[in-house]
């Protein structure tokens, strides 16, 4: 089967990382974030090749063994998670810190990570701590959202290839919307924080309005945006760092874990272990 092997790293890729390859059609170049190697080959056992390449390349190199349409063709759509993927920050933490509820929210997050709460319940409880905050909090917190290095470069690279890029987020439209506008994303989806008027000012109700963007919904968003863009899932790439991104990563033709926890990294097709989001372009486009 036609297969593309792609390796990407901020540092030069060591020769040992390539020892499993035949060097028949190797293309190597320097990208803004570092170094990329592509090799195109025939491969009937991509899983074994991936395991071997990962072991040879070591923990600092992102390794992809890509078959199907993306082996030789461009991705048509790239869908990213936001918190700790497109941004280095987590929106709920920024809002909670601003409200003086940082410790309370961190305790709920930890309970969720221990498996005591599911994502939707933990989100509801964390959002409840924001009740009564004036909506001016969004203007104050927005500048503290920090783009991941390479995020703007990834948007530019995707648009240069005529493809689309957007985000789906367990964060909030009131922050993700302005971010999407600022960096020129083609679409976004996020939770809506409820607001109401109290004593002449607009405040948060402490509730999420409508469906919660959870693990299942992120995957549905990917399907919806791909269908809207006329891009088959066989040409879709998804990127995320968390367990709630895993269904979306599995739905896309290529699922990329980004600076992820081991459980997410292990289940994705590719893990980018260094903090440059534009490395995604090396996997989404064959060069
Ligand atoms: Mg995340």
PDB file of C-alpha atoms and ligand atoms in Angstrom:
ATOM      1  CA  UNK A   1       0.000   0.000   0.000  1.00  0.00           C
ATOM      2  CA  UNK A   2       1.270   3.501  -0.814  1.00  0.00           C
ATOM      3  CA  UNK A   3       2.596   4.918   2.428  1.00  0.00           C
ATOM      4  CA  UNK A   4       4.272   8.130   3.481  1.00  0.00           C
ATOM      5  CA  UNK A   5       6.623   8.153   6.417  1.00  0.00           C
ATOM      6  CA  UNK A   6       7.077  11.611   7.917  1.00  0.00           C
ATOM      7  CA  UNK A   7       9.415  12.537  10.748  1.00  0.00           C
ATOM      8  CA  UNK A   8       9.535  16.024  12.252  1.00  0.00           C
ATOM      9  CA  UNK A   9      11.734  17.446  14.976  1.00  0.00           C
ATOM     10  CA  UNK A  10      13.139  20.778  16.175  1.00  0.00           C
ATOM     11  CA  UNK A  11      16.600  19.165  16.149  1.00  0.00           C
ATOM     12  CA  UNK A  12      18.250  17.432  13.178  1.00  0.00           C
ATOM     13  CA  UNK A  13      16.757  13.953  12.769  1.00  0.00           C
ATOM     14  CA  UNK A  14      19.407  11.360  13.660  1.00  0.00           C
ATOM     15  CA  UNK A  15      20.380   8.846  10.987  1.00  0.00           C
ATOM     16  CA  UNK A  16      19.425   6.007  13.329  1.00  0.00           C
ATOM     17  CA  UNK A  17      15.806   7.224  13.161  1.00  0.00           C
ATOM     18  CA  UNK A  18      15.825   6.410   9.437  1.00  0.00           C
ATOM     19  CA  UNK A  19      17.467   3.005   9.626  1.00  0.00           C
ATOM     20  CA  UNK A  20      14.151   1.185   9.044  1.00  0.00           C
ATOM     21  CA  UNK A  21      13.688   3.000   5.727  1.00  0.00           C
ATOM     22  CA  UNK A  22      14.945   2.012   2.315  1.00  0.00           C
ATOM     23  CA  UNK A  23      16.013   5.587   1.417  1.00  0.00           C
ATOM     24  CA  UNK A  24      14.427   5.092  -1.977  1.00  0.00           C
ATOM     25  CA  UNK A  25      12.542   8.388  -2.111  1.00  0.00           C
ATOM     26  CA  UNK A  26      13.690  10.424   0.851  1.00  0.00           C
ATOM     27  CA  UNK A  27      12.978  14.132   0.877  1.00  0.00           C
ATOM     28  CA  UNK A  28      14.414  16.163   3.714  1.00  0.00           C
ATOM     29  CA  UNK A  29      14.220  19.878   4.364  1.00  0.00           C
ATOM     30  CA  UNK A  30      14.310  22.512   7.065  1.00  0.00           C
ATOM     31  CA  UNK A  31      10.965  23.921   8.150  1.00  0.00           C
ATOM     32  CA  UNK A  32      10.559  27.066  10.281  1.00  0.00           C
ATOM     33  CA  UNK A  33      10.175  24.869  13.372  1.00  0.00           C
ATOM     34  CA  UNK A  34      13.041  22.503  12.573  1.00  0.00           C
ATOM     35  CA  UNK A  35      13.581  19.452  10.382  1.00  0.00           C
ATOM     36  CA  UNK A  36      11.285  17.266   8.282  1.00  0.00           C
ATOM     37  CA  UNK A  37      11.932  13.999   6.465  1.00  0.00           C
ATOM     38  CA  UNK A  38       9.436  12.350   4.125  1.00  0.00           C
ATOM     39  CA  UNK A  39       9.860   8.965   2.530  1.00  0.00           C
ATOM     40  CA  UNK A  40       7.334   7.421   0.172  1.00  0.00           C
ATOM     41  CA  UNK A  41       7.282   3.631   0.105  1.00  0.00           C
ATOM     42  CA  UNK A  42       5.154   0.536  -0.219  1.00  0.00           C
ATOM     43  CA  UNK A  43       4.245  -0.903   3.183  1.00  0.00           C
ATOM     44  CA  UNK A  44       1.842  -3.681   4.140  1.00  0.00           C
ATOM     45  CA  UNK A  45       2.357  -3.445   7.884  1.00  0.00           C
ATOM     46  CA  UNK A  46       2.249   0.244   8.860  1.00  0.00           C
ATOM     47  CA  UNK A  47       1.713  -0.568  12.551  1.00  0.00           C
ATOM     48  CA  UNK A  48       5.007  -2.459  12.845  1.00  0.00           C
ATOM     49  CA  UNK A  49       6.866   0.192  10.867  1.00  0.00           C
ATOM     50  CA  UNK A  50       5.475   2.930  13.146  1.00  0.00           C
ATOM     51  CA  UNK A  51       6.547   1.034  16.268  1.00  0.00           C
ATOM     52  CA  UNK A  52      10.051   0.512  14.893  1.00  0.00           C
ATOM     53  CA  UNK A  53      10.432   4.122  13.739  1.00  0.00           C
ATOM     54  CA  UNK A  54       9.217   5.490  17.084  1.00  0.00           C
ATOM     55  CA  UNK A  55      11.697   3.323  18.960  1.00  0.00           C
ATOM     56  CA  UNK A  56      14.573   4.290  16.645  1.00  0.00           C
ATOM     57  CA  UNK A  57      13.748   8.003  16.581  1.00  0.00           C
ATOM     58  CA  UNK A  58      13.404   8.460  20.342  1.00  0.00           C
ATOM     59  CA  UNK A  59      11.002  10.623  22.341  1.00  0.00           C
ATOM     60  CA  UNK A  60      11.784  14.016  20.760  1.00  0.00           C
ATOM     61  CA  UNK A  61      10.779  13.177  17.177  1.00  0.00           C
ATOM     62  CA  UNK A  62       7.214  13.140  15.806  1.00  0.00           C
ATOM     63  CA  UNK A  63       6.675  10.059  13.634  1.00  0.00           C
ATOM     64  CA  UNK A  64       3.891   9.454  11.127  1.00  0.00           C
ATOM     65  CA  UNK A  65       3.227   6.396   8.959  1.00  0.00           C
ATOM     66  CA  UNK A  66       0.451   7.655   6.749  1.00  0.00           C
ATOM     67  CA  UNK A  67      -1.574   5.680   4.218  1.00  0.00           C
ATOM     68  CA  UNK A  68      -4.785   6.377   2.354  1.00  0.00           C
ATOM     69  CA  UNK A  69      -5.376   9.660   0.542  1.00  0.00           C
ATOM     70  CA  UNK A  70      -3.079  11.642   2.829  1.00  0.00           C
ATOM     71  CA  UNK A  71      -0.064   9.519   1.867  1.00  0.00           C
ATOM     72  CA  UNK A  72       0.372  11.524  -1.315  1.00  0.00           C
ATOM     73  CA  UNK A  73      -2.418  14.115  -1.240  1.00  0.00           C
ATOM     74  CA  UNK A  74      -3.042  17.252   0.802  1.00  0.00           C
ATOM     75  CA  UNK A  75      -5.379  17.427   3.780  1.00  0.00           C
ATOM     76  CA  UNK A  76      -8.499  19.480   2.997  1.00  0.00           C
ATOM     77  CA  UNK A  77      -9.319  20.343   6.580  1.00  0.00           C
ATOM     78  CA  UNK A  78      -7.432  20.648   9.868  1.00  0.00           C
ATOM     79  CA  UNK A  79      -9.438  20.686  13.100  1.00  0.00           C
ATOM     80  CA  UNK A  80      -7.699  21.676  16.359  1.00  0.00           C
ATOM     81  CA  UNK A  81      -8.605  21.572  20.011  1.00  0.00           C
ATOM     82  CA  UNK A  82      -7.992  24.939  21.718  1.00  0.00           C
ATOM     83  CA  UNK A  83      -6.979  24.625  25.385  1.00  0.00           C
ATOM     84  CA  UNK A  84      -3.362  23.375  25.576  1.00  0.00           C
ATOM     85  CA  UNK A  85      -3.354  22.774  21.796  1.00  0.00           C
ATOM     86  CA  UNK A  86      -4.047  25.968  19.813  1.00  0.00           C
ATOM     87  CA  UNK A  87      -3.337  27.985  22.964  1.00  0.00           C
ATOM     88  CA  UNK A  88      -0.944  27.127  25.773  1.00  0.00           C
ATOM     89  CA  UNK A  89      -3.571  28.331  28.262  1.00  0.00           C
ATOM     90  CA  UNK A  90      -6.833  26.803  29.552  1.00  0.00           C
ATOM     91  CA  UNK A  91      -9.788  29.204  29.314  1.00  0.00           C
ATOM     92  CA  UNK A  92     -11.598  27.964  32.428  1.00  0.00           C
ATOM     93  CA  UNK A  93      -8.435  28.394  34.495  1.00  0.00           C
ATOM     94  CA  UNK A  94      -7.923  31.956  33.255  1.00  0.00           C
ATOM     95  CA  UNK A  95     -11.531  32.856  34.101  1.00  0.00           C
ATOM     96  CA  UNK A  96     -11.391  31.123  37.487  1.00  0.00           C
ATOM     97  CA  UNK A  97      -8.119  32.804  38.433  1.00  0.00           C
ATOM     98  CA  UNK A  98      -9.618  36.150  37.501  1.00  0.00           C
ATOM     99  CA  UNK A  99     -12.607  35.365  39.742  1.00  0.00           C
ATOM    100  CA  UNK A 100     -10.368  34.287  42.634  1.00  0.00           C
ATOM    101  CA  UNK A 101     -11.671  30.716  42.254  1.00  0.00           C
ATOM    102  CA  UNK A 102      -8.480  29.156  40.892  1.00  0.00           C
ATOM    103  CA  UNK A 103      -8.006  26.666  43.746  1.00  0.00           C
ATOM    104  CA  UNK A 104     -11.658  25.578  43.709  1.00  0.00           C
ATOM    105  CA  UNK A 105     -11.567  24.944  39.964  1.00  0.00           C
ATOM    106  CA  UNK A 106      -8.230  23.123  40.186  1.00  0.00           C
ATOM    107  CA  UNK A 107      -9.750  20.751  42.796  1.00  0.00           C
ATOM    108  CA  UNK A 108     -12.676  19.943  40.460  1.00  0.00           C
ATOM    109  CA  UNK A 109     -10.266  19.401  37.540  1.00  0.00           C
ATOM    110  CA  UNK A 110      -8.226  16.992  39.660  1.00  0.00           C
ATOM    111  CA  UNK A 111     -11.354  15.050  40.685  1.00  0.00           C
ATOM    112  CA  UNK A 112     -12.234  14.728  36.982  1.00  0.00           C
ATOM    113  CA  UNK A 113      -8.720  13.520  36.168  1.00  0.00           C
ATOM    114  CA  UNK A 114      -9.042  10.872  38.918  1.00  0.00           C
ATOM    115  CA  UNK A 115     -12.173   9.682  37.103  1.00  0.00           C
ATOM    116  CA  UNK A 116     -14.582  10.795  39.844  1.00  0.00           C
ATOM    117  CA  UNK A 117     -16.478  13.130  37.513  1.00  0.00           C
ATOM    118  CA  UNK A 118     -17.183  12.900  33.813  1.00  0.00           C
ATOM    119  CA  UNK A 119     -16.201  15.807  31.575  1.00  0.00           C
ATOM    120  CA  UNK A 120     -19.686  17.348  31.352  1.00  0.00           C
ATOM    121  CA  UNK A 121     -20.226  17.253  35.113  1.00  0.00           C
ATOM    122  CA  UNK A 122     -16.787  18.669  35.851  1.00  0.00           C
ATOM    123  CA  UNK A 123     -17.358  21.453  33.313  1.00  0.00           C
ATOM    124  CA  UNK A 124     -20.736  22.320  34.874  1.00  0.00           C
ATOM    125  CA  UNK A 125     -19.186  22.473  38.340  1.00  0.00           C
ATOM    126  CA  UNK A 126     -16.280  24.602  37.179  1.00  0.00           C
ATOM    127  CA  UNK A 127     -18.552  26.990  35.284  1.00  0.00           C
ATOM    128  CA  UNK A 128     -20.794  27.276  38.378  1.00  0.00           C
ATOM    129  CA  UNK A 129     -17.872  28.918  40.213  1.00  0.00           C
ATOM    130  CA  UNK A 130     -18.060  31.809  37.707  1.00  0.00           C
ATOM    131  CA  UNK A 131     -21.657  32.753  38.615  1.00  0.00           C
ATOM    132  CA  UNK A 132     -22.128  36.488  39.059  1.00  0.00           C
ATOM    133  CA  UNK A 133     -18.908  37.540  37.284  1.00  0.00           C
ATOM    134  CA  UNK A 134     -19.463  40.605  35.065  1.00  0.00           C
ATOM    135  CA  UNK A 135     -19.100  39.770  31.366  1.00  0.00           C
ATOM    136  CA  UNK A 136     -16.354  42.403  31.147  1.00  0.00           C
ATOM    137  CA  UNK A 137     -14.217  39.501  32.415  1.00  0.00           C
ATOM    138  CA  UNK A 138     -13.918  38.323  28.809  1.00  0.00           C
ATOM    139  CA  UNK A 139     -12.192  41.537  27.733  1.00  0.00           C
ATOM    140  CA  UNK A 140      -9.857  41.276  30.704  1.00  0.00           C
ATOM    141  CA  UNK A 141      -9.031  37.583  30.237  1.00  0.00           C
ATOM    142  CA  UNK A 142      -8.815  37.499  26.421  1.00  0.00           C
ATOM    143  CA  UNK A 143      -5.331  39.104  26.238  1.00  0.00           C
ATOM    144  CA  UNK A 144      -4.072  36.392  28.591  1.00  0.00           C
ATOM    145  CA  UNK A 145      -4.985  33.613  26.147  1.00  0.00           C
ATOM    146  CA  UNK A 146      -1.609  32.678  24.703  1.00  0.00           C
ATOM    147  CA  UNK A 147      -1.262  31.197  21.229  1.00  0.00           C
ATOM    148  CA  UNK A 148       0.899  28.110  21.023  1.00  0.00           C
ATOM    149  CA  UNK A 149       4.145  28.777  19.109  1.00  0.00           C
ATOM    150  CA  UNK A 150       3.510  28.004  15.443  1.00  0.00           C
ATOM    151  CA  UNK A 151      -0.295  28.440  15.651  1.00  0.00           C
ATOM    152  CA  UNK A 152      -0.391  31.426  13.281  1.00  0.00           C
ATOM    153  CA  UNK A 153       2.133  29.716  11.006  1.00  0.00           C
ATOM    154  CA  UNK A 154      -0.097  26.623  10.842  1.00  0.00           C
ATOM    155  CA  UNK A 155      -3.111  28.735   9.848  1.00  0.00           C
ATOM    156  CA  UNK A 156      -1.023  30.393   7.109  1.00  0.00           C
ATOM    157  CA  UNK A 157       0.344  27.034   5.875  1.00  0.00           C
ATOM    158  CA  UNK A 158      -3.132  25.480   5.698  1.00  0.00           C
ATOM    159  CA  UNK A 159      -4.563  28.461   3.821  1.00  0.00           C
ATOM    160  CA  UNK A 160      -1.598  28.504   1.448  1.00  0.00           C
ATOM    161  CA  UNK A 161      -2.608  24.972   0.398  1.00  0.00           C
ATOM    162  CA  UNK A 162      -6.208  26.040  -0.116  1.00  0.00           C
ATOM    163  CA  UNK A 163      -7.388  23.953   2.855  1.00  0.00           C
ATOM    164  CA  UNK A 164      -9.568  24.956   5.819  1.00  0.00           C
ATOM    165  CA  UNK A 165      -8.676  25.185   9.482  1.00  0.00           C
ATOM    166  CA  UNK A 166     -10.880  25.560  12.549  1.00  0.00           C
ATOM    167  CA  UNK A 167     -11.237  24.662  16.199  1.00  0.00           C
ATOM    168  CA  UNK A 168     -13.635  22.838  18.483  1.00  0.00           C
ATOM    169  CA  UNK A 169     -13.261  23.664  22.145  1.00  0.00           C
ATOM    170  CA  UNK A 170     -14.486  22.714  25.589  1.00  0.00           C
ATOM    171  CA  UNK A 171     -13.764  26.421  26.290  1.00  0.00           C
ATOM    172  CA  UNK A 172     -16.164  29.253  25.568  1.00  0.00           C
ATOM    173  CA  UNK A 173     -17.437  31.097  22.495  1.00  0.00           C
ATOM    174  CA  UNK A 174     -16.982  34.426  24.278  1.00  0.00           C
ATOM    175  CA  UNK A 175     -13.209  33.837  24.144  1.00  0.00           C
ATOM    176  CA  UNK A 176     -12.811  31.391  21.239  1.00  0.00           C
ATOM    177  CA  UNK A 177     -14.903  33.544  18.853  1.00  0.00           C
ATOM    178  CA  UNK A 178     -12.624  36.607  19.067  1.00  0.00           C
ATOM    179  CA  UNK A 179      -9.582  34.338  18.836  1.00  0.00           C
ATOM    180  CA  UNK A 180     -10.957  32.696  15.672  1.00  0.00           C
ATOM    181  CA  UNK A 181     -11.514  36.152  14.149  1.00  0.00           C
ATOM    182  CA  UNK A 182      -8.077  37.397  15.133  1.00  0.00           C
ATOM    183  CA  UNK A 183      -6.114  34.511  13.627  1.00  0.00           C
ATOM    184  CA  UNK A 184      -8.406  33.956  10.628  1.00  0.00           C
ATOM    185  CA  UNK A 185      -9.879  30.534  11.403  1.00  0.00           C
ATOM    186  CA  UNK A 186     -12.526  29.254   8.986  1.00  0.00           C
ATOM    187  CA  UNK A 187     -14.836  27.899  11.698  1.00  0.00           C
ATOM    188  CA  UNK A 188     -15.087  27.353  15.427  1.00  0.00           C
ATOM    189  CA  UNK A 189     -17.265  25.626  17.965  1.00  0.00           C
ATOM    190  CA  UNK A 190     -17.225  26.116  21.760  1.00  0.00           C
ATOM    191  CA  UNK A 191     -19.470  26.159  24.810  1.00  0.00           C
ATOM    192  CA  UNK A 192     -21.686  29.179  25.390  1.00  0.00           C
ATOM    193  CA  UNK A 193     -21.588  30.694  28.884  1.00  0.00           C
ATOM    194  CA  UNK A 194     -25.022  31.901  29.959  1.00  0.00           C
ATOM    195  CA  UNK A 195     -25.445  35.592  30.798  1.00  0.00           C
ATOM    196  CA  UNK A 196     -28.164  37.675  32.425  1.00  0.00           C
ATOM    197  CA  UNK A 197     -28.693  41.279  33.528  1.00  0.00           C
ATOM    198  CA  UNK A 198     -28.425  41.959  37.237  1.00  0.00           C
ATOM    199  CA  UNK A 199     -28.466  45.383  38.872  1.00  0.00           C
ATOM    200  CA  UNK A 200     -27.901  47.044  35.535  1.00  0.00           C
ATOM    201  CA  UNK A 201     -24.943  44.979  34.426  1.00  0.00           C
ATOM    202  CA  UNK A 202     -24.405  41.838  32.381  1.00  0.00           C
ATOM    203  CA  UNK A 203     -23.183  38.899  34.481  1.00  0.00           C
ATOM    204  CA  UNK A 204     -22.528  35.178  34.045  1.00  0.00           C
ATOM    205  CA  UNK A 205     -25.269  32.799  35.198  1.00  0.00           C
ATOM    206  CA  UNK A 206     -22.751  30.077  36.062  1.00  0.00           C
ATOM    207  CA  UNK A 207     -24.346  27.761  33.511  1.00  0.00           C
ATOM    208  CA  UNK A 208     -23.551  26.520  30.026  1.00  0.00           C
ATOM    209  CA  UNK A 209     -26.259  27.240  27.440  1.00  0.00           C
ATOM    210  CA  UNK A 210     -27.163  24.387  25.062  1.00  0.00           C
ATOM    211  CA  UNK A 211     -25.088  21.288  24.352  1.00  0.00           C
ATOM    212  CA  UNK A 212     -21.782  20.835  26.108  1.00  0.00           C
ATOM    213  CA  UNK A 213     -18.831  20.358  23.774  1.00  0.00           C
ATOM    214  CA  UNK A 214     -17.585  17.026  25.059  1.00  0.00           C
ATOM    215  CA  UNK A 215     -15.662  14.145  23.534  1.00  0.00           C
ATOM    216  CA  UNK A 216     -18.578  12.987  21.365  1.00  0.00           C
ATOM    217  CA  UNK A 217     -19.526  16.487  20.238  1.00  0.00           C
ATOM    218  CA  UNK A 218     -15.969  17.320  19.129  1.00  0.00           C
ATOM    219  CA  UNK A 219     -16.140  14.375  16.758  1.00  0.00           C
ATOM    220  CA  UNK A 220     -19.562  15.509  15.502  1.00  0.00           C
ATOM    221  CA  UNK A 221     -18.126  19.019  14.947  1.00  0.00           C
ATOM    222  CA  UNK A 222     -15.366  17.520  12.821  1.00  0.00           C
ATOM    223  CA  UNK A 223     -17.912  15.670  10.673  1.00  0.00           C
ATOM    224  CA  UNK A 224     -20.127  18.758  10.382  1.00  0.00           C
ATOM    225  CA  UNK A 225     -17.369  21.200   9.415  1.00  0.00           C
ATOM    226  CA  UNK A 226     -15.884  18.684   6.972  1.00  0.00           C
ATOM    227  CA  UNK A 227     -19.289  18.169   5.334  1.00  0.00           C
ATOM    228  CA  UNK A 228     -19.872  21.946   5.187  1.00  0.00           C
ATOM    229  CA  UNK A 229     -16.474  22.399   3.511  1.00  0.00           C
ATOM    230  CA  UNK A 230     -17.103  19.495   1.109  1.00  0.00           C
ATOM    231  CA  UNK A 231     -14.043  17.665   2.436  1.00  0.00           C
ATOM    232  CA  UNK A 232     -14.248  13.877   2.961  1.00  0.00           C
ATOM    233  CA  UNK A 233     -13.050  12.574   6.352  1.00  0.00           C
ATOM    234  CA  UNK A 234     -10.363  10.693   4.408  1.00  0.00           C
ATOM    235  CA  UNK A 235      -8.721  14.126   3.934  1.00  0.00           C
ATOM    236  CA  UNK A 236      -9.362  15.438   7.452  1.00  0.00           C
ATOM    237  CA  UNK A 237      -6.701  15.916  10.150  1.00  0.00           C
ATOM    238  CA  UNK A 238      -7.543  16.443  13.838  1.00  0.00           C
ATOM    239  CA  UNK A 239      -5.188  17.725  16.540  1.00  0.00           C
ATOM    240  CA  UNK A 240      -5.610  17.668  20.317  1.00  0.00           C
ATOM    241  CA  UNK A 241      -3.946  17.023  23.652  1.00  0.00           C
ATOM    242  CA  UNK A 242      -6.633  15.518  25.867  1.00  0.00           C
ATOM    243  CA  UNK A 243      -8.718  12.411  26.448  1.00  0.00           C
ATOM    244  CA  UNK A 244     -11.783  14.333  25.257  1.00  0.00           C
ATOM    245  CA  UNK A 245     -10.097  14.742  21.854  1.00  0.00           C
ATOM    246  CA  UNK A 246      -9.659  10.999  21.277  1.00  0.00           C
ATOM    247  CA  UNK A 247     -12.932  10.349  19.419  1.00  0.00           C
ATOM    248  CA  UNK A 248     -12.253  13.316  17.119  1.00  0.00           C
ATOM    249  CA  UNK A 249      -8.692  12.064  16.510  1.00  0.00           C
ATOM    250  CA  UNK A 250     -10.054   8.600  15.630  1.00  0.00           C
ATOM    251  CA  UNK A 251     -12.737  10.085  13.328  1.00  0.00           C
ATOM    252  CA  UNK A 252     -10.220  12.010  11.222  1.00  0.00           C
ATOM    253  CA  UNK A 253      -8.083  10.181   8.658  1.00  0.00           C
ATOM    254  CA  UNK A 254      -5.078  11.353  10.671  1.00  0.00           C
ATOM    255  CA  UNK A 255      -5.280  12.009  14.422  1.00  0.00           C
ATOM    256  CA  UNK A 256      -2.376  14.004  15.864  1.00  0.00           C
ATOM    257  CA  UNK A 257      -1.779  14.169  19.609  1.00  0.00           C
ATOM    258  CA  UNK A 258      -0.046  17.428  20.537  1.00  0.00           C
ATOM    259  CA  UNK A 259       2.214  17.599  23.618  1.00  0.00           C
ATOM    260  CA  UNK A 260      -0.246  15.110  25.039  1.00  0.00           C
ATOM    261  CA  UNK A 261      -0.540  12.936  28.106  1.00  0.00           C
ATOM    262  CA  UNK A 262       0.694   9.360  27.478  1.00  0.00           C
ATOM    263  CA  UNK A 263      -2.817   7.862  27.128  1.00  0.00           C
ATOM    264  CA  UNK A 264      -3.739  10.316  24.356  1.00  0.00           C
ATOM    265  CA  UNK A 265      -0.330  10.080  22.692  1.00  0.00           C
ATOM    266  CA  UNK A 266      -0.519   6.277  22.600  1.00  0.00           C
ATOM    267  CA  UNK A 267      -3.904   6.212  20.861  1.00  0.00           C
ATOM    268  CA  UNK A 268      -3.200   8.848  18.204  1.00  0.00           C
ATOM    269  CA  UNK A 269      -1.655   8.166  14.771  1.00  0.00           C
ATOM    270  CA  UNK A 270       1.070  10.736  15.438  1.00  0.00           C
ATOM    271  CA  UNK A 271       2.362  12.414  18.590  1.00  0.00           C
ATOM    272  CA  UNK A 272       4.057  15.805  18.284  1.00  0.00           C
ATOM    273  CA  UNK A 273       6.070  15.930  21.529  1.00  0.00           C
ATOM    274  CA  UNK A 274       7.461  19.451  21.104  1.00  0.00           C
ATOM    275  CA  UNK A 275       5.583  22.726  21.338  1.00  0.00           C
ATOM    276  CA  UNK A 276       5.407  23.890  17.710  1.00  0.00           C
ATOM    277  CA  UNK A 277       1.923  23.598  16.273  1.00  0.00           C
ATOM    278  CA  UNK A 278       3.107  24.261  12.709  1.00  0.00           C
ATOM    279  CA  UNK A 279       4.739  20.805  12.789  1.00  0.00           C
ATOM    280  CA  UNK A 280       1.183  19.580  12.053  1.00  0.00           C
ATOM    281  CA  UNK A 281       1.617  20.910   8.494  1.00  0.00           C
ATOM    282  CA  UNK A 282       4.436  18.406   7.878  1.00  0.00           C
ATOM    283  CA  UNK A 283       1.931  15.580   8.431  1.00  0.00           C
ATOM    284  CA  UNK A 284      -1.089  17.214   6.781  1.00  0.00           C
ATOM    285  CA  UNK A 285       0.765  17.956   3.526  1.00  0.00           C
ATOM    286  CA  UNK A 286       3.173  15.650   1.731  1.00  0.00           C
ATOM    287  CA  UNK A 287       5.461  18.548   0.764  1.00  0.00           C
TER     288      UNK A 287
HETATM  289 MG1  LIG B   1      -7.051  20.551  25.298  1.00  0.00          MG
END
